[in-house]
Coordinates of C-alpha atoms and ligand atoms in Angstrom, one line a residue:
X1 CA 11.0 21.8 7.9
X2 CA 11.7 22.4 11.5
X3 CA 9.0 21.6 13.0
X4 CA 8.7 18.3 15.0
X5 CA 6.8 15.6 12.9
X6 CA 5.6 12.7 15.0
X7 CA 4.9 9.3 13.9
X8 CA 1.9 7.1 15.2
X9 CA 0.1 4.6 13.0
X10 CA -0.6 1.8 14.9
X11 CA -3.2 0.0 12.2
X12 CA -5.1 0.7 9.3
X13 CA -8.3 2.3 11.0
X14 CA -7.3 4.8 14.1
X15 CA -8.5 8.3 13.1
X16 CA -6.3 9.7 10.6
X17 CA -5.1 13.0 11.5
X18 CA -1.8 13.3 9.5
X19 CA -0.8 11.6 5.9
X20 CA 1.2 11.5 3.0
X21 CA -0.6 12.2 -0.4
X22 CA 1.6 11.2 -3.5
X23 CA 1.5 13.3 -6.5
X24 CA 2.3 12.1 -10.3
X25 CA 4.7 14.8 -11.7
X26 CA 7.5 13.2 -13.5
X27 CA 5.7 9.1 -13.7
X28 CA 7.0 6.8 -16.3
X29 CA 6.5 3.4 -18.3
X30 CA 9.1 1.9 -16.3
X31 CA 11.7 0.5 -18.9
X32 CA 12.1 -3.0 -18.9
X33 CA 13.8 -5.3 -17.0
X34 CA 13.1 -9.1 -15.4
X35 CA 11.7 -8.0 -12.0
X36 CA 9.6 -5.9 -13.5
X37 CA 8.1 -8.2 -16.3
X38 CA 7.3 -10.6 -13.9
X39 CA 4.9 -8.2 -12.6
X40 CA 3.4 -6.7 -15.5
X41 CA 0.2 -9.0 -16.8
X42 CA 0.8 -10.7 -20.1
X43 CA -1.6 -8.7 -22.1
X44 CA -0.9 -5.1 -20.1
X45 CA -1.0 -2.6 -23.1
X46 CA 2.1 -1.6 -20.9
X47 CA 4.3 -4.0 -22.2
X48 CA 6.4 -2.9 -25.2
X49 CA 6.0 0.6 -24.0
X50 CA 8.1 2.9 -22.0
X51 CA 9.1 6.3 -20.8
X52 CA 7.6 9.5 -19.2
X53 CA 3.5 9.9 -19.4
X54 CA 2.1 11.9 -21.1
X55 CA 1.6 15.1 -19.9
X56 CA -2.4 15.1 -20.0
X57 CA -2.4 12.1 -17.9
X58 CA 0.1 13.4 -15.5
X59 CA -2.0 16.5 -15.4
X60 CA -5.4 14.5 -15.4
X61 CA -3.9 12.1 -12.4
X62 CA -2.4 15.7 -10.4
X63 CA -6.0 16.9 -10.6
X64 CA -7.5 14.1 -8.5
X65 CA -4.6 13.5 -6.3
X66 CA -5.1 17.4 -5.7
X67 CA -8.5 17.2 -5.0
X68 CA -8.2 14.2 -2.7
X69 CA -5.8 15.7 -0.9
X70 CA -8.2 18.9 -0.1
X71 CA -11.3 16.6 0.8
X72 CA -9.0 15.1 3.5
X73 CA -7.7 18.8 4.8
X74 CA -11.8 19.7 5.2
X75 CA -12.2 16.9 7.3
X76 CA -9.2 18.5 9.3
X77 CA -6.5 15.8 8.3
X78 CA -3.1 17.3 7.6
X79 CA -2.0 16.5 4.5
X80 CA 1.8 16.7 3.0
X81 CA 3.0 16.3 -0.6
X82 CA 6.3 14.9 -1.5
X83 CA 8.7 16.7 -3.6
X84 CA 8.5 15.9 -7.3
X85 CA 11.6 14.0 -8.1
X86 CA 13.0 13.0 -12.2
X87 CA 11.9 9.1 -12.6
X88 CA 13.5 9.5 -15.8
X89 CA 17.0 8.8 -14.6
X90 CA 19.6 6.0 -14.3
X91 CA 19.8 4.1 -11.0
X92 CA 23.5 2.6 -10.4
X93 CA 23.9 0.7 -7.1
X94 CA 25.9 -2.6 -5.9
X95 CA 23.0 -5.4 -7.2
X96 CA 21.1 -2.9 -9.5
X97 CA 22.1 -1.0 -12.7
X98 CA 19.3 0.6 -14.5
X99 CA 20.3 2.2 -17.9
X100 CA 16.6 3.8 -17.6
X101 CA 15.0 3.9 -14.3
X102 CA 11.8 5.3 -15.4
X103 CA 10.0 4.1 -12.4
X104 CA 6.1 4.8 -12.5
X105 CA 5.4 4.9 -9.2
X106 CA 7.5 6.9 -6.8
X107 CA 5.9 10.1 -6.8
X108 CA 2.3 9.3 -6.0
X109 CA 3.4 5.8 -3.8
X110 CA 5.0 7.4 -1.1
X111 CA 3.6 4.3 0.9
X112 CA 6.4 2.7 -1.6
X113 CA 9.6 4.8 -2.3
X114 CA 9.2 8.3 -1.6
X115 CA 12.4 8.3 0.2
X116 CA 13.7 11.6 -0.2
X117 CA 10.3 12.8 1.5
X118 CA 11.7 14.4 4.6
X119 CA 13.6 11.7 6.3
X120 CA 12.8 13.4 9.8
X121 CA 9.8 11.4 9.7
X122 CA 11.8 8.6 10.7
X123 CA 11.3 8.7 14.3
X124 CA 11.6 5.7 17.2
X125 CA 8.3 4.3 16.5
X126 CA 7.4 1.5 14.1
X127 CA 5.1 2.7 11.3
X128 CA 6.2 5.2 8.7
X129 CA 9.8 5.0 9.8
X130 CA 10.2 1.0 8.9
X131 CA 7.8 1.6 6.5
X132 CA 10.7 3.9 4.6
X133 CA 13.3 1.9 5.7
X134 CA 12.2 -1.3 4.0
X135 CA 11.3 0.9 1.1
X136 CA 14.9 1.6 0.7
X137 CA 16.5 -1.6 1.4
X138 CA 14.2 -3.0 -1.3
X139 CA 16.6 -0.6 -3.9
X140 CA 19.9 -2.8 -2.3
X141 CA 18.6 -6.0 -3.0
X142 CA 17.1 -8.4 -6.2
X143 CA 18.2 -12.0 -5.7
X144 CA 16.2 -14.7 -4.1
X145 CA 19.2 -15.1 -1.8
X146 CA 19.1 -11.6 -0.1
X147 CA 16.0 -10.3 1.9
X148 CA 13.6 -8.6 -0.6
X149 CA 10.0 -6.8 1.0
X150 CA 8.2 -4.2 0.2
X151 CA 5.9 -2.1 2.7
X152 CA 3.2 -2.2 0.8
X153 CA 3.1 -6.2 1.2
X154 CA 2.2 -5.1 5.3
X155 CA -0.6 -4.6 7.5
X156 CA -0.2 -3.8 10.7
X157 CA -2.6 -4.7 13.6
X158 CA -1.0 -3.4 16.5
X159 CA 1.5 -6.1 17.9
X160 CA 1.2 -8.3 14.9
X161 CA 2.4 -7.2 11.3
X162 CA 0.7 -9.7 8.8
X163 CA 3.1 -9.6 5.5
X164 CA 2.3 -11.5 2.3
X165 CA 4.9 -13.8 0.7
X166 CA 5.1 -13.0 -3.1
X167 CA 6.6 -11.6 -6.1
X168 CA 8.1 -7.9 -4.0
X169 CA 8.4 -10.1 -0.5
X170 CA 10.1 -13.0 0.0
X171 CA 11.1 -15.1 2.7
X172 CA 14.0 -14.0 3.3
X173 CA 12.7 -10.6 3.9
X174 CA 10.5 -11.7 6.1
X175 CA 12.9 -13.5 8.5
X176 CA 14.2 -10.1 7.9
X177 CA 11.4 -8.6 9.4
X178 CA 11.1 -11.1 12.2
X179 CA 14.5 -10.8 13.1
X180 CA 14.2 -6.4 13.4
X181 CA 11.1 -6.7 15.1
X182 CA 11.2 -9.6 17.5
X183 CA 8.4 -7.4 19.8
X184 CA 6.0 -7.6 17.3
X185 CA 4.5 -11.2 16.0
X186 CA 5.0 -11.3 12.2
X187 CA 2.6 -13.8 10.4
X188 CA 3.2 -15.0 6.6
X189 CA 0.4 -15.3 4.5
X190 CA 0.3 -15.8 1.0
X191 CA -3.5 -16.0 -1.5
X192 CA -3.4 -18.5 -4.5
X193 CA -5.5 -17.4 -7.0
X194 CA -3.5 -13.9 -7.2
X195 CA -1.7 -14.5 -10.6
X196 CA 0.6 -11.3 -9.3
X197 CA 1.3 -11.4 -5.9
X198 CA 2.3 -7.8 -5.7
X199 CA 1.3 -5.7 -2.4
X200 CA -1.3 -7.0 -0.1
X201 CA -4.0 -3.8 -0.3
X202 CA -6.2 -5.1 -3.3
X203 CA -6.5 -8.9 -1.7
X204 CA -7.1 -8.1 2.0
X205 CA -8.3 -4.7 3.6
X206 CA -8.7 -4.6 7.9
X207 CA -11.4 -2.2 7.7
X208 CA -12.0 -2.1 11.4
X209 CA -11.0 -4.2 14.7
X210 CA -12.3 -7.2 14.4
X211 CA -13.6 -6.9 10.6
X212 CA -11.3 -7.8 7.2
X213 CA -12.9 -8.4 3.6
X214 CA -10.6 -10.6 1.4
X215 CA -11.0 -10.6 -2.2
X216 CA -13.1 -13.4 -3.6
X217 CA -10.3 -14.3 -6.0
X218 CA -7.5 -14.8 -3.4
X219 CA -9.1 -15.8 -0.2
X220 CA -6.5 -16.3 2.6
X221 CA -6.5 -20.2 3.0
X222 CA -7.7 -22.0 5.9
X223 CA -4.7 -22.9 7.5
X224 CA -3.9 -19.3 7.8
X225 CA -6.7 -18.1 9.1
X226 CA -6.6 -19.4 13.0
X227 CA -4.9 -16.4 14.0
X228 CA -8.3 -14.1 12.8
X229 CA -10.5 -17.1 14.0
X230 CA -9.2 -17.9 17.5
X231 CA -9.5 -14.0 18.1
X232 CA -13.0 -13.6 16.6
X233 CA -12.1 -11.6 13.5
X234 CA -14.6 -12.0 10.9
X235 CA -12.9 -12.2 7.3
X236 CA -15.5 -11.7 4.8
X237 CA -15.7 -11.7 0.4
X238 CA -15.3 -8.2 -0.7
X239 CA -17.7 -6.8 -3.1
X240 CA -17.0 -7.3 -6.7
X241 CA -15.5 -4.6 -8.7
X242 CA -17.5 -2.1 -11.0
X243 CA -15.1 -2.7 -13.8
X244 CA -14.3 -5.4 -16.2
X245 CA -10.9 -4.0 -17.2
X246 CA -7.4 -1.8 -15.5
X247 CA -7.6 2.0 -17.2
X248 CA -5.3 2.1 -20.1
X249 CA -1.7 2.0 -19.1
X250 CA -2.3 0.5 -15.6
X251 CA -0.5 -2.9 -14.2
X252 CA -2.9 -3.2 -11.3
X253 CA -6.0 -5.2 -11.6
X254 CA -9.9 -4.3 -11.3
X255 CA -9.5 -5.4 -7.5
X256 CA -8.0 -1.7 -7.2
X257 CA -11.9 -1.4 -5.8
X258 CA -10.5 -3.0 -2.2
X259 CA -7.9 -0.5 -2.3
X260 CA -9.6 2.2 -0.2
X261 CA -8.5 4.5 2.8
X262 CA -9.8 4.2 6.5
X263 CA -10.5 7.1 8.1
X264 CA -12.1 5.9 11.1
X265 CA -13.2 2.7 12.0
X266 CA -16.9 4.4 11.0
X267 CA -15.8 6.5 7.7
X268 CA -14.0 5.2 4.7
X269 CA -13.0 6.8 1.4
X270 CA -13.7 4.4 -1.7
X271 CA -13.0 5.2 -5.2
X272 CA -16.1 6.8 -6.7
X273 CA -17.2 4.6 -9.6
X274 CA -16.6 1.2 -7.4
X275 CA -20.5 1.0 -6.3
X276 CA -20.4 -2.4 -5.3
X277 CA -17.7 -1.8 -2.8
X278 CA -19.0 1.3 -1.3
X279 CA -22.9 -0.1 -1.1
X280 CA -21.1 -3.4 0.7
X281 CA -19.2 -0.9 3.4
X282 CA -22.4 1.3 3.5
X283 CA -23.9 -1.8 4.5
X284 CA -21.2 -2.5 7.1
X285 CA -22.4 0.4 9.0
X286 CA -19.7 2.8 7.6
X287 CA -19.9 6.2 6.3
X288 CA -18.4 6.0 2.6
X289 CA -17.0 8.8 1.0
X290 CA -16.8 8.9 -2.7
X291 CA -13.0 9.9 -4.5
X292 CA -12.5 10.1 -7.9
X293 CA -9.4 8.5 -8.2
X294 CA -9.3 6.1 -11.5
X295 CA -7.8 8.2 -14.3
X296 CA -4.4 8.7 -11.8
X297 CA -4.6 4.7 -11.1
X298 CA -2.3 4.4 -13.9
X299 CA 0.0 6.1 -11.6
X300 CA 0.7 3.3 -9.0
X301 CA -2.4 2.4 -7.3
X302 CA -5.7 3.6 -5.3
X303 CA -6.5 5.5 -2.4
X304 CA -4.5 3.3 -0.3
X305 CA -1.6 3.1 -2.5
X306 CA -0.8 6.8 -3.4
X307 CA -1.3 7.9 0.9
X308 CA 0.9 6.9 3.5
X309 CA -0.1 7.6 7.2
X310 CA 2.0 9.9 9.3
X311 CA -0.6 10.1 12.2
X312 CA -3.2 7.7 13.9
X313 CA -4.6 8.5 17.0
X314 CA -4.5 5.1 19.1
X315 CA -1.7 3.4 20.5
X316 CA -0.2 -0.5 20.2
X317 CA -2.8 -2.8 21.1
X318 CA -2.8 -6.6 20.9
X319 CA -5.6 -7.5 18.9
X320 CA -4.8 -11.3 18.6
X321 CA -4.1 -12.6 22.1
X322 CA -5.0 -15.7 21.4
X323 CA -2.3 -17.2 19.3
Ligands
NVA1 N1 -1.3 -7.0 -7.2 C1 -2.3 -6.0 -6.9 C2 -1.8 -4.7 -6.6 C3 -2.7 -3.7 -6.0 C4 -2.2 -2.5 -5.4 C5 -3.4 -6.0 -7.9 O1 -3.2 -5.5 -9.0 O2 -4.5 -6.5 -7.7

């Protein structure tokens, strides 16, 4: 634990070198409570239910989560796994008192709220570090009135963070975010047609510099889109998803297809079963790489969800000088 862990993750698409693989020991139903059944869909087979998974499915979910995370150490990635903590506790702070956590997504979202993942990643440079640091300030807030985000509402493209305006970011949070980072350029944008505006990686996915596909069902508005227009980004419909229905047990939608991992701007990892999305990237000119990855969905998210990146190899760049 000694040894010095730097921070570098400039964008979603610099070689990956180092990340953070989430693992599903200890996941629950989270118990219920109004932020959270504002994000649950009406007819989840979630709602009614909570408490720890079962065991099979935690097991089922560790299996591909392991498996993932040894595909990404052939290709000579370092990987690191968080620490298994108990979900299935009471959490007691100034705005917030839980009787029953049961949070379902801590251990394999450490893009989210793996916060007692070795806080000497928190280094000088934006990335992970803020990327944590939001994470925990969204436990210390839940009014309108206070500044709610969540990391996984942000993209980063060098000098300009693009963060969605929803149901876990509001904006608040996002003055917030202007406010801490007044050397970056942070940009609002918000999809109607997303009935759950929860975290930005199943509506819009940067694939590359100068590429972005947007999810058919929530395409970024025209007024919003000058910034990727005057800069020559193209922003094109993401392929449709291979499934008609969430795995049992799961909040996200079927758009969990967009939710893949970069690993260079030419190779991309892409949930195994999601055809359509890898035959439209194959067609983009990149090398997919089929994961299994659906039966730990349940557990908080894709392939972008359950990693977090320690490590890109590039450096801040302005992609959108033309404001
Ligand atoms: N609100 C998103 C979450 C994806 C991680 C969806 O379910 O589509």
């Amino acid at each position: 634990m000694n040894e010095k862990i730097v921070v570098n993750s400039w964008n979603e698409w610099d070689p990956l070198k180092h990340v953070i693989v989430g693992k599903a020991d200890g996941c629950c139903i989270p118990a219920p409570e109004p932020a959270l059944d504002a994000k649950v869909p009406e007819d989840s087979d979630m709602k009614g239910m909570h408490g720890p998974r079962l065991k099979d499915t935690v097991d089922k979910a560790n299996d591909l989560l392991n498996n993932f995370a040894s595909l990404l150490e052939k290709r000579g990635i370092k990987v690191d796994r968080p620490v298994p903590i108990n979900h299935n506790q009471k959490i007691l702070q100034n705005y917030f008192n839980k009787d029953k956590n049961m949070k379902h997504e801590t251990a394999p979202k450490p893009r989210l709220t793996d916060l007692d993942y070795r806080k000497d990643y928190l280094s000088e440079k934006i990335g992970e570090k803020k990327r944590l640091e939001w994470t925990e300030k969204k436990y210390f807030v839940t009014t309108e009135e206070e500044p709610l985000f969540d990391a996984a509402d942000i993209l980063r493209f060098g000098k300009d963070l693009v963060v969605q305006h929803g149901f876990t970011t509001n904006l608040k949070g996002i003055d917030w975010l202007k406010r801490h980072f007044s050397n970056h350029r942070v940009h609002t944008v918000n999809f109607p047609g997303d009935p759950y505006p929860i975290h930005i990686d199943a509506t819009f996915t940067p694939i590359r510099e100068g590429l972005i596909i947007n999810n058919p069902q929530r395409r970024l508005p025209k007024s919003q889109r000058k910034l990727f227009e005057n800069n020559d980004w193209q922003i094109i419909d993401s392929a449709q998803p291979a499934h008609n229905s969430p795995p049992p047990l799961c909040c996200s939608s079927v758009w969990l297809s967009m939710n893949i991992l970069v690993l260079d701007p030419k190779t991309v990892c892409v949930e195994k079963s999601e055809i359509y999305q890898s035959d439209q990237l194959d067609k983009l000119g990149m090398e997919v790489i089929p994961v299994e990855l659906r039966d730990a969905y349940a557990f908080g998210g894709g392939l972008h969800c359950c990693t977090a990146d320690v490590y890109r190899e590039g450096e801040l760049k302005d992609y959108f000088p033309n404001q």
